Short mmCIF file of C-alpha atoms and ligand atoms in Angstrom, two decimals:
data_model
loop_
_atom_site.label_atom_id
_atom_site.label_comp_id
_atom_site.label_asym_id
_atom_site.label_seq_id
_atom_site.Cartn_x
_atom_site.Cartn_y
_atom_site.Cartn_z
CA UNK A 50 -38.56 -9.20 5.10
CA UNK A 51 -35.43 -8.34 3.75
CA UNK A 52 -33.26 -11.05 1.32
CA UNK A 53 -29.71 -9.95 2.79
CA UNK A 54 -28.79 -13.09 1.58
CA UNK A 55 -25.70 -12.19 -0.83
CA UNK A 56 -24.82 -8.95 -2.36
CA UNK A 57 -22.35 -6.99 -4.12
CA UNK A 58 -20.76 -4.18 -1.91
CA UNK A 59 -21.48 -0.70 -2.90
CA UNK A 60 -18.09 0.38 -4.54
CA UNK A 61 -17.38 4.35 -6.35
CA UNK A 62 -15.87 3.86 -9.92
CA UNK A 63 -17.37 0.75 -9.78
CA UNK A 64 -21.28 -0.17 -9.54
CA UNK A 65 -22.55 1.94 -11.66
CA UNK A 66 -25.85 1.23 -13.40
CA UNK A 67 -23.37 -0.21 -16.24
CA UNK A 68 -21.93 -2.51 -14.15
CA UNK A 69 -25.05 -3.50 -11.95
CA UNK A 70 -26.55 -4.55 -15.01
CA UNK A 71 -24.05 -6.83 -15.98
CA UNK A 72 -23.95 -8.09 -12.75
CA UNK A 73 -27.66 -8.51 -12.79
CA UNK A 74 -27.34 -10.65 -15.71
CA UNK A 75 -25.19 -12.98 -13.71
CA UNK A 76 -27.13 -13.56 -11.26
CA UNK A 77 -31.16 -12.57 -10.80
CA UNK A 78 -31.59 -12.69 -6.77
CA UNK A 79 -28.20 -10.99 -5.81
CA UNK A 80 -28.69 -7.71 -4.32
CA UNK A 81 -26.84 -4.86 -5.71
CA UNK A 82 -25.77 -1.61 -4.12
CA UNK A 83 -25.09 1.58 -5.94
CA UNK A 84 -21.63 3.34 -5.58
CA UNK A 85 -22.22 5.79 -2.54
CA UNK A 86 -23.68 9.04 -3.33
CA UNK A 87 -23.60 12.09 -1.25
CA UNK A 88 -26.47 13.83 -0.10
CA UNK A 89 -25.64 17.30 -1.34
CA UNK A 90 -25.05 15.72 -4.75
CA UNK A 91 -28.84 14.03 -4.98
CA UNK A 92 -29.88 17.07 -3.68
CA UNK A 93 -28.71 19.71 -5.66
CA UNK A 94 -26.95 17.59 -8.45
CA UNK A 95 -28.24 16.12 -11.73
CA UNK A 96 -30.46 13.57 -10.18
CA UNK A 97 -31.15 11.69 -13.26
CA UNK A 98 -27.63 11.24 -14.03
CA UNK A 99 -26.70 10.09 -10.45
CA UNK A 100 -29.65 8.14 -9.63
CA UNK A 101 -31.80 6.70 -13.07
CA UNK A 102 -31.72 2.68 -12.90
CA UNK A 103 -33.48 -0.02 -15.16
CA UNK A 104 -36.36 -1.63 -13.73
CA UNK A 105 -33.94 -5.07 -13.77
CA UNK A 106 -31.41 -3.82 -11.36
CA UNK A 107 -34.11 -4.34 -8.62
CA UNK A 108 -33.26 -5.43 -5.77
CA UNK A 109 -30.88 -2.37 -5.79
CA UNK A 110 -30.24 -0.20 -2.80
CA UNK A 111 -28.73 3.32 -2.81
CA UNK A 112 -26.01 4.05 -0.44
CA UNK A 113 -25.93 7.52 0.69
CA UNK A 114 -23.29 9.61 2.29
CA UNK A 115 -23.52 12.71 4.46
CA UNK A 116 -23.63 14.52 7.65
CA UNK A 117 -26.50 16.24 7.75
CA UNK A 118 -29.64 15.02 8.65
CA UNK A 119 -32.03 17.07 6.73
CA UNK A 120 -29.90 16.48 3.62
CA UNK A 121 -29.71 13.02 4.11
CA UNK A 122 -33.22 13.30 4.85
CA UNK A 123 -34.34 14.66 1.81
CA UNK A 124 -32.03 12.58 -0.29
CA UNK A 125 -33.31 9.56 1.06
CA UNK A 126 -37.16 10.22 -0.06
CA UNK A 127 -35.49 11.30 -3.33
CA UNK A 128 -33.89 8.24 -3.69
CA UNK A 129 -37.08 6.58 -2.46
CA UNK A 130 -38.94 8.28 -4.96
CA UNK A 131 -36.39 6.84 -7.94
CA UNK A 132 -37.60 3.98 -7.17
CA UNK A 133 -34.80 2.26 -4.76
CA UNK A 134 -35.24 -0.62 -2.33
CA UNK A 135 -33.48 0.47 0.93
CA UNK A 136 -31.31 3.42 1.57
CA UNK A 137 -28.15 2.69 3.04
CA UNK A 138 -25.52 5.14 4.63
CA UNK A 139 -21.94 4.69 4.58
CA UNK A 140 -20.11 4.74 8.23
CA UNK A 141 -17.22 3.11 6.89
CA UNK A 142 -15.47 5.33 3.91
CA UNK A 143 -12.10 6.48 5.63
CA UNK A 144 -10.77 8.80 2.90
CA UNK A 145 -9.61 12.31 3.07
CA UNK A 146 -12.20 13.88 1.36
CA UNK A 147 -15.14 12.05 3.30
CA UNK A 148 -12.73 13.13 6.63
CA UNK A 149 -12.88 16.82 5.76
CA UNK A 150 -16.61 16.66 4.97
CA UNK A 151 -17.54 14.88 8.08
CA UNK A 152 -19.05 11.85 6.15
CA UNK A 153 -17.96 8.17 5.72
CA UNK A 154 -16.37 6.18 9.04
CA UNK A 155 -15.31 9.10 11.06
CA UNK A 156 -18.80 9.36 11.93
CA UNK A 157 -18.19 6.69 14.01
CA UNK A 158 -16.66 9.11 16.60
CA UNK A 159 -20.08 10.70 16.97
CA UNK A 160 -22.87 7.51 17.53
CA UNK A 161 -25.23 10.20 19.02
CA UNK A 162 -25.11 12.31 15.71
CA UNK A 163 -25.20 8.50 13.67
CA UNK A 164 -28.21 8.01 15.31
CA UNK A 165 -29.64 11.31 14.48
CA UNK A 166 -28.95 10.66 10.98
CA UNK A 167 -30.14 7.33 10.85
CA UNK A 168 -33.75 9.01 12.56
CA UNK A 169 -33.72 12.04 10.24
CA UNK A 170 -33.46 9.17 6.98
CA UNK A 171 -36.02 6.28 8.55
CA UNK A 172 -38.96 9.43 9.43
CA UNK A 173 -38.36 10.43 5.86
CA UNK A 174 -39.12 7.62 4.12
CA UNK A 175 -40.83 4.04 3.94
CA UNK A 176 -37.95 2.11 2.70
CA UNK A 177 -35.61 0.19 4.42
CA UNK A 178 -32.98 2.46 5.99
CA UNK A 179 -29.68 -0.04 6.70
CA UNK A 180 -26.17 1.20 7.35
CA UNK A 181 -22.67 -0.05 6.31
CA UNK A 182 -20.36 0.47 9.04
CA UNK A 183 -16.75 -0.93 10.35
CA UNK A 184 -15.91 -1.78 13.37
CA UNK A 185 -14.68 1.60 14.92
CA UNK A 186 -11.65 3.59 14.29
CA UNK A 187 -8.00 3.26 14.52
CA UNK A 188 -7.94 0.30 15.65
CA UNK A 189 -9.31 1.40 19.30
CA UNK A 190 -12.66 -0.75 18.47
CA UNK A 191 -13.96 -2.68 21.17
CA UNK A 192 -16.49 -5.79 20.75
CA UNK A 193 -18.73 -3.72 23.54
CA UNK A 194 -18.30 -0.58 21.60
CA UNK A 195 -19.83 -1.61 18.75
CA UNK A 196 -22.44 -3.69 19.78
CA UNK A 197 -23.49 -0.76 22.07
CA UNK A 198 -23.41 1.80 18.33
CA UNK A 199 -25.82 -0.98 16.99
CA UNK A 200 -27.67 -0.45 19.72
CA UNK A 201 -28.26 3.06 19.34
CA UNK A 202 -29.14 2.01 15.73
CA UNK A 203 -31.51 0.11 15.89
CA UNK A 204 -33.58 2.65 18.10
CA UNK A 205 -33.22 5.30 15.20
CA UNK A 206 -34.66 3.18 13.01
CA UNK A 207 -31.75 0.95 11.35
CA UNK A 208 -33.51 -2.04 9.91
CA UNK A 209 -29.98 -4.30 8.81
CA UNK A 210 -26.36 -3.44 9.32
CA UNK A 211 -23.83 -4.47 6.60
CA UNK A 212 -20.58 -4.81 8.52
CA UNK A 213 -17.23 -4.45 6.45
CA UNK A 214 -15.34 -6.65 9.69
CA UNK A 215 -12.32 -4.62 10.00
CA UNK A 216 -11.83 -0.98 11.56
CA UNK A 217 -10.89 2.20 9.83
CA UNK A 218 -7.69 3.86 9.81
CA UNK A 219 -7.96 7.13 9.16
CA UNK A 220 -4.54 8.25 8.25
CA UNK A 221 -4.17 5.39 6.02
CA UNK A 222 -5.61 5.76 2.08
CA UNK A 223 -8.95 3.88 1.01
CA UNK A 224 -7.05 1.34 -0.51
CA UNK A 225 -4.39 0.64 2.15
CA UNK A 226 -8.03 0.24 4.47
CA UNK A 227 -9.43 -2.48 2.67
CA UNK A 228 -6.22 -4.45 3.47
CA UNK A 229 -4.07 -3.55 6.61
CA UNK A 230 -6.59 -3.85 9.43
CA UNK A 231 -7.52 -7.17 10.30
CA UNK A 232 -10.51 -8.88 9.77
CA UNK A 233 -12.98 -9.79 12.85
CA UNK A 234 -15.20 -11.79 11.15
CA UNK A 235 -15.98 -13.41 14.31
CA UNK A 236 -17.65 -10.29 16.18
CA UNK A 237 -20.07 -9.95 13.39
CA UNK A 238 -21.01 -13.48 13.99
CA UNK A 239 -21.20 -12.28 17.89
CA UNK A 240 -23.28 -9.74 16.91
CA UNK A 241 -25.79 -12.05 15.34
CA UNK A 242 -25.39 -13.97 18.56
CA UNK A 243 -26.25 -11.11 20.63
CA UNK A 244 -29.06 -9.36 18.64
CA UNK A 245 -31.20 -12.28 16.80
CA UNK A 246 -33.32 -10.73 15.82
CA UNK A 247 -31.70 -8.11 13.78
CA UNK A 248 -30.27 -8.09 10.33
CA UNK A 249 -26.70 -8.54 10.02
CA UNK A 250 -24.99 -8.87 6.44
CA UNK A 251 -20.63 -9.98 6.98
CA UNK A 252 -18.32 -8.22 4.62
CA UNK A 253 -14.79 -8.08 3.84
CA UNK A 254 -12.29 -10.43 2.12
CA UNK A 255 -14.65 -12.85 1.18
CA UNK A 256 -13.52 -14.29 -2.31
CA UNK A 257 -15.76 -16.98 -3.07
CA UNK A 258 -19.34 -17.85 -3.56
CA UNK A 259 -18.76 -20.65 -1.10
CA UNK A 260 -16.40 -18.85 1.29
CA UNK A 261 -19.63 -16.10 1.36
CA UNK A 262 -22.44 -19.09 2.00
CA UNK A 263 -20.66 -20.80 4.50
CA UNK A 264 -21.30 -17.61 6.90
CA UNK A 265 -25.14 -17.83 6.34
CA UNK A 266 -25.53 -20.34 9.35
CA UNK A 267 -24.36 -17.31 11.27
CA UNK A 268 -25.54 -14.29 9.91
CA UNK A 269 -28.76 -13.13 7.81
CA UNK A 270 -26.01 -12.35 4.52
CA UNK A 271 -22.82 -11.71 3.13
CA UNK A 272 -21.59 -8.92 0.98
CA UNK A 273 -19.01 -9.33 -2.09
CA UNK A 274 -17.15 -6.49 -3.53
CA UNK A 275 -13.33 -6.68 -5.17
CA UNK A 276 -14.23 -10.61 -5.57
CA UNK A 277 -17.11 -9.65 -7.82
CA UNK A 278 -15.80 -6.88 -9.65
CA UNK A 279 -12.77 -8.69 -10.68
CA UNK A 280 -14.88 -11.73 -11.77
CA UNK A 281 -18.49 -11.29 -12.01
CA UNK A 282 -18.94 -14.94 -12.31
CA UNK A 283 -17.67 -15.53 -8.50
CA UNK A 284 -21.61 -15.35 -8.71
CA UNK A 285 -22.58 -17.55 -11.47
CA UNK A 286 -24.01 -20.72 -9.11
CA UNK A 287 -25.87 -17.96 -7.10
CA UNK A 288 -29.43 -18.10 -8.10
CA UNK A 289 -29.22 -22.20 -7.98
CA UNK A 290 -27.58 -21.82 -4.78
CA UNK A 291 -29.00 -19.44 -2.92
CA UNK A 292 -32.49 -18.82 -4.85
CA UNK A 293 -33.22 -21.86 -5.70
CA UNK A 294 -33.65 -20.75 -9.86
CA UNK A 295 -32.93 -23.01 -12.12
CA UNK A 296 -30.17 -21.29 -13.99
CA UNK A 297 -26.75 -21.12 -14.37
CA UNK A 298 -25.78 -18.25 -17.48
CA UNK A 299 -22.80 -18.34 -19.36
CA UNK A 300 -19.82 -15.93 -20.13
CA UNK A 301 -21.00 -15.75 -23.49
CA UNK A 302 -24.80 -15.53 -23.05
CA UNK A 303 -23.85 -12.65 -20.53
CA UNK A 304 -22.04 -11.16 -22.88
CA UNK A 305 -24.54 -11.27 -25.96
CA UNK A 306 -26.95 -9.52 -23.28
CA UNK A 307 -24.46 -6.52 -22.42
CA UNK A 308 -23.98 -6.01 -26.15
CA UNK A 309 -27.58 -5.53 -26.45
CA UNK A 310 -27.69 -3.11 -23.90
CA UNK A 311 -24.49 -1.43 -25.19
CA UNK A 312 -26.47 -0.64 -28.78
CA UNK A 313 -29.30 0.47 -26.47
CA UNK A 314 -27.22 2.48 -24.34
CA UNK A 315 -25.65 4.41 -27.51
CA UNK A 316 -29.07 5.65 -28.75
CA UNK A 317 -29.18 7.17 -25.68
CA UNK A 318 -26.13 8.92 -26.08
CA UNK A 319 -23.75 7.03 -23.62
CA UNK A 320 -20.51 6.47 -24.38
CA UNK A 321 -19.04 3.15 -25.58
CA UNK A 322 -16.56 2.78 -23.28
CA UNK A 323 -18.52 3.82 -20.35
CA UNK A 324 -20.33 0.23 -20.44
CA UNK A 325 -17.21 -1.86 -21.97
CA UNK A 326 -14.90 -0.53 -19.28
CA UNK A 327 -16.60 -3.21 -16.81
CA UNK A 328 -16.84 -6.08 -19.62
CA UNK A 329 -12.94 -6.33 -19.26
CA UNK A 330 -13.23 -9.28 -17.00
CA UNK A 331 -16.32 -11.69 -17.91
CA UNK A 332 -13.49 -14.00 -19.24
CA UNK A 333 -11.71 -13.93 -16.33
CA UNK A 334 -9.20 -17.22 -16.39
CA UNK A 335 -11.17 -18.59 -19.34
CA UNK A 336 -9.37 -19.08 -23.15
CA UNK A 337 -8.94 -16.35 -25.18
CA UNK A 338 -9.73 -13.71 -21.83
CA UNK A 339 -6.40 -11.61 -22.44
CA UNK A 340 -7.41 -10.61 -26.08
CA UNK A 341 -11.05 -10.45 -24.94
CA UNK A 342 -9.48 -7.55 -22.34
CA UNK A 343 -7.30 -6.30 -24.98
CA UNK A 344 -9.74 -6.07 -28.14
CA UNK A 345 -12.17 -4.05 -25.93
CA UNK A 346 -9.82 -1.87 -24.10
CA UNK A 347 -7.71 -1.11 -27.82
CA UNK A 348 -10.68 -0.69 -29.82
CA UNK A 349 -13.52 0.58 -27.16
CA UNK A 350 -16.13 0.60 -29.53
CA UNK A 351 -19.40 -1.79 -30.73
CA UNK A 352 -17.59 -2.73 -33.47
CA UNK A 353 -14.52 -3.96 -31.40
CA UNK A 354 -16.93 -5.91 -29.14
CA UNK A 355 -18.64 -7.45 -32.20
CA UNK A 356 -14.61 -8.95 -32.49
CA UNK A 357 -14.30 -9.92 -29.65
CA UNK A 358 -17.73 -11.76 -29.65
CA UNK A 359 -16.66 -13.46 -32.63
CA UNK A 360 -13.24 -14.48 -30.78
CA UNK A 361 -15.41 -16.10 -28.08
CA UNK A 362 -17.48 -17.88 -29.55
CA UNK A 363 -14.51 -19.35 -31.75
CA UNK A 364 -12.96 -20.35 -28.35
CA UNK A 365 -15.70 -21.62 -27.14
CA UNK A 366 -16.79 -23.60 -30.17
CA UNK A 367 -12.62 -24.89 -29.89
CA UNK A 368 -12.77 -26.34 -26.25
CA UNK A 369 -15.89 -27.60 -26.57
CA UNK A 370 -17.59 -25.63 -23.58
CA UNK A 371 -20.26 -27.87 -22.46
CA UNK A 372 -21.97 -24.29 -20.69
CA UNK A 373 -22.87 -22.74 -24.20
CA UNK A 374 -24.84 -24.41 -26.81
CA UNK A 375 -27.02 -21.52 -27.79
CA UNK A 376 -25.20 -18.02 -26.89
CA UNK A 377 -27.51 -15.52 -28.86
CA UNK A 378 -29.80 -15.68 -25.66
CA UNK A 379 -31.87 -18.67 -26.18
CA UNK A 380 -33.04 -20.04 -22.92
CA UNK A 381 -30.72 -21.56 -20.60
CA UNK A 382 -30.37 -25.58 -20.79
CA UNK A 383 -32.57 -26.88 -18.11
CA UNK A 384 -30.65 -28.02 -15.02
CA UNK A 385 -30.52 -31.51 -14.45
CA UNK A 386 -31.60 -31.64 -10.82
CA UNK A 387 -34.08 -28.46 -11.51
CA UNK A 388 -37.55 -30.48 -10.01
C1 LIG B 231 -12.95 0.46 -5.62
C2 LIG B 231 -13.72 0.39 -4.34
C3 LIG B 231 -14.65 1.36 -4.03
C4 LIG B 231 -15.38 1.28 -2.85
N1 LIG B 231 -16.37 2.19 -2.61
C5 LIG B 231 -17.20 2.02 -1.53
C6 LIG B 231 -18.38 2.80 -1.38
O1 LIG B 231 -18.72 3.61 -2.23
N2 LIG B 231 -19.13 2.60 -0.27
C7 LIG B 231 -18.82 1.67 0.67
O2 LIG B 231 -19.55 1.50 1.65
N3 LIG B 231 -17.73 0.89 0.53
C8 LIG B 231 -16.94 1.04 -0.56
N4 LIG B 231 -15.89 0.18 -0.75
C9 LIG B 231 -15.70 -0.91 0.22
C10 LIG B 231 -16.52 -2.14 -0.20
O3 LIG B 231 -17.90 -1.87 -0.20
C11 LIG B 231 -16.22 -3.31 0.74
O4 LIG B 231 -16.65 -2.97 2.03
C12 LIG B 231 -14.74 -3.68 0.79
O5 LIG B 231 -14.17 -3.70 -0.51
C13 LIG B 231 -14.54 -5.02 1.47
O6 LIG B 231 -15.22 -6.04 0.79
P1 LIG B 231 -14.45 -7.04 -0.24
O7 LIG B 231 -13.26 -7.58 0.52
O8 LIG B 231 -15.45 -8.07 -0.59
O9 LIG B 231 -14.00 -6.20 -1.40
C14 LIG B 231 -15.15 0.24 -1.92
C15 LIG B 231 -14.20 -0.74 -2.24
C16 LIG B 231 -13.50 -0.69 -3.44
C17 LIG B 231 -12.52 -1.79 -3.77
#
């Protein structure tokens, strides 16, 4: 069985192995998406690059784009092969680019050819193959409409469907399309209603770890993306929540973690500010979380991190944060209804 439970949207620029990582250390049970990929890329590209993941990112789950089903084929038992847990494709990116390649929501003009794709991916490989999908198009979606595409699905071998609850305009930009058309969040719940027994994960403008688990009596899971990416620690009750682990990490114990990783990742030759970039916000709203932002962004390096570390744990020491008695990655303070 699947945990759909929670999870952080698959998002380009975004959830990269940097920032599932961090996320990871956030939360343990939350399942994380990569940024979507397109076949050709996997295919012919520098796998290693696009694909490589640490062991610790698991659950993870690659989200492919394409149009072609032996590409998309092939990719998917690459991915597979990397080690992933499901393979997802995107029927829901509206931009230009995915438009002129055929990829992405306009796909969802064509549910025979989805379902062709979904078929080529699920014969290829043993993995979970799940989709990510809108509504329908340009606002001409219909309730019927859709449930009749997951339909179609299901029969090609879809095992879960992440819907983002809105449709897709596609002569509006990507960003414009995560904000214009409403949300339906009721038809996914319909959906659930309809087709029990299958999978369905709700996504789209949910902003809170509570506002996400209050769909749960509804649907198997709900997906987080902007919410978590401007403040990773939307998630920090999740594994007490939802996975019943008895820890709660703090912004600074997260962040003595990522620095560890950041001296790891430099022997390897990545650059500083490809992991810092998405350490800009784990002080989010918290003292001293502008010059945190500002010492890392200015000074991009270990050294400015090992600053900014210091400033923390000044500021925390100064309001007396009950989270953080022992940063440097001692074990967590047991919780005091943990059984
Ligand atoms: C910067 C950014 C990049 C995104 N990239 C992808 C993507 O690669 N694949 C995808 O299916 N959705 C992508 N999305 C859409 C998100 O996965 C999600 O469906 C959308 O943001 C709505 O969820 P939210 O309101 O929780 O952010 C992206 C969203 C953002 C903000």
């Amino acid at each position: 069985m699947l945990d759909l439970r929670l999870s952080v949207a698959p998002m380009v620029d975004r959830t990269d192995r940097h920032f599932r990582y961090l996320v990871r250390q956030v939360s343990l049970g939350v399942r994380l998406y990569t940024e979507m990929t397109v076949a050709e890329g996997v295919v012919w590209g520098k796998r290693e690059r696009l694909l490589a993941f640490r062991p610790e990112e698991h659950p993870v789950a690659l989200q492919l784009a394409g149009s072609d089903p032996k590409r998309l084929a092939e990719a998917a038992r690459i991915g597979e092969a990397f080690g992933y847990d499901e393979v997802n494709l995107n029927l829901g990116c509206p931009s230009e680019k995915a438009q002129q390649a055929g990829y992405g929501a306009c796909l969802l003009r064509e549910p025979l050819r989805v379902a062709e794709l979904v078929q080529a991916m699920a014969e290829a490989v043993r993995v979970p193959v799940t989709v990510k999908l809108r509504l329908g198009l340009d606002g001409q979606e219909t309730y019927p409409g859709l449930a009749r595409l997951v339909e179609g699905l299901v029969e090609a071998g879809a095992k879960a469907f992440i819907v983002h609850a809105r449709s897709a305009l596609l002569s509006l930009s990507t960003r414009a399309n995560r904000a214009i058309p409403p949300l339906r969040h009721e038809w996914v719940h319909r959906l659930k209603e309809d087709f029990p027994h299958l999978p369905f994960v709700l996504n789209g403008g949910l902003r809170t770890l509570e506002e996400a688990l209050a769909h749960l009596d509804k649907v198997d899971g709900a997906m987080l993306g902007r919410a978590v990416y401007e403040d990773p620690f939307v998630l920090q009750e999740a594994d007490r929540k939802v996975y019943g682990l008895d820890r709660r990490p703090s912004r600074l114990q997260v962040a003595w973690r990522m620095r560890a990783y950041l001296e790891e990742e430099l022997q390897k030759g990545t650059p500083p500010w490809a992991v810092l970039r998405h350490m800009l916000s784990l002080f989010r709203g918290t003292p001293g979380g502008k010059r945190w932002r500002r010492l890392l962004s200015e000074g991009r390096s270990l050294q400015a991190l090992d600053q900014a570390l210091r400033l923390m744990e000044e500021k925390v020491g100064e309001e007396g944060e009950e989270e953080d008695p022992h940063p440097k990655g001692h074990p967590l303070p047991a919780h005091p209804f943990a059984g």
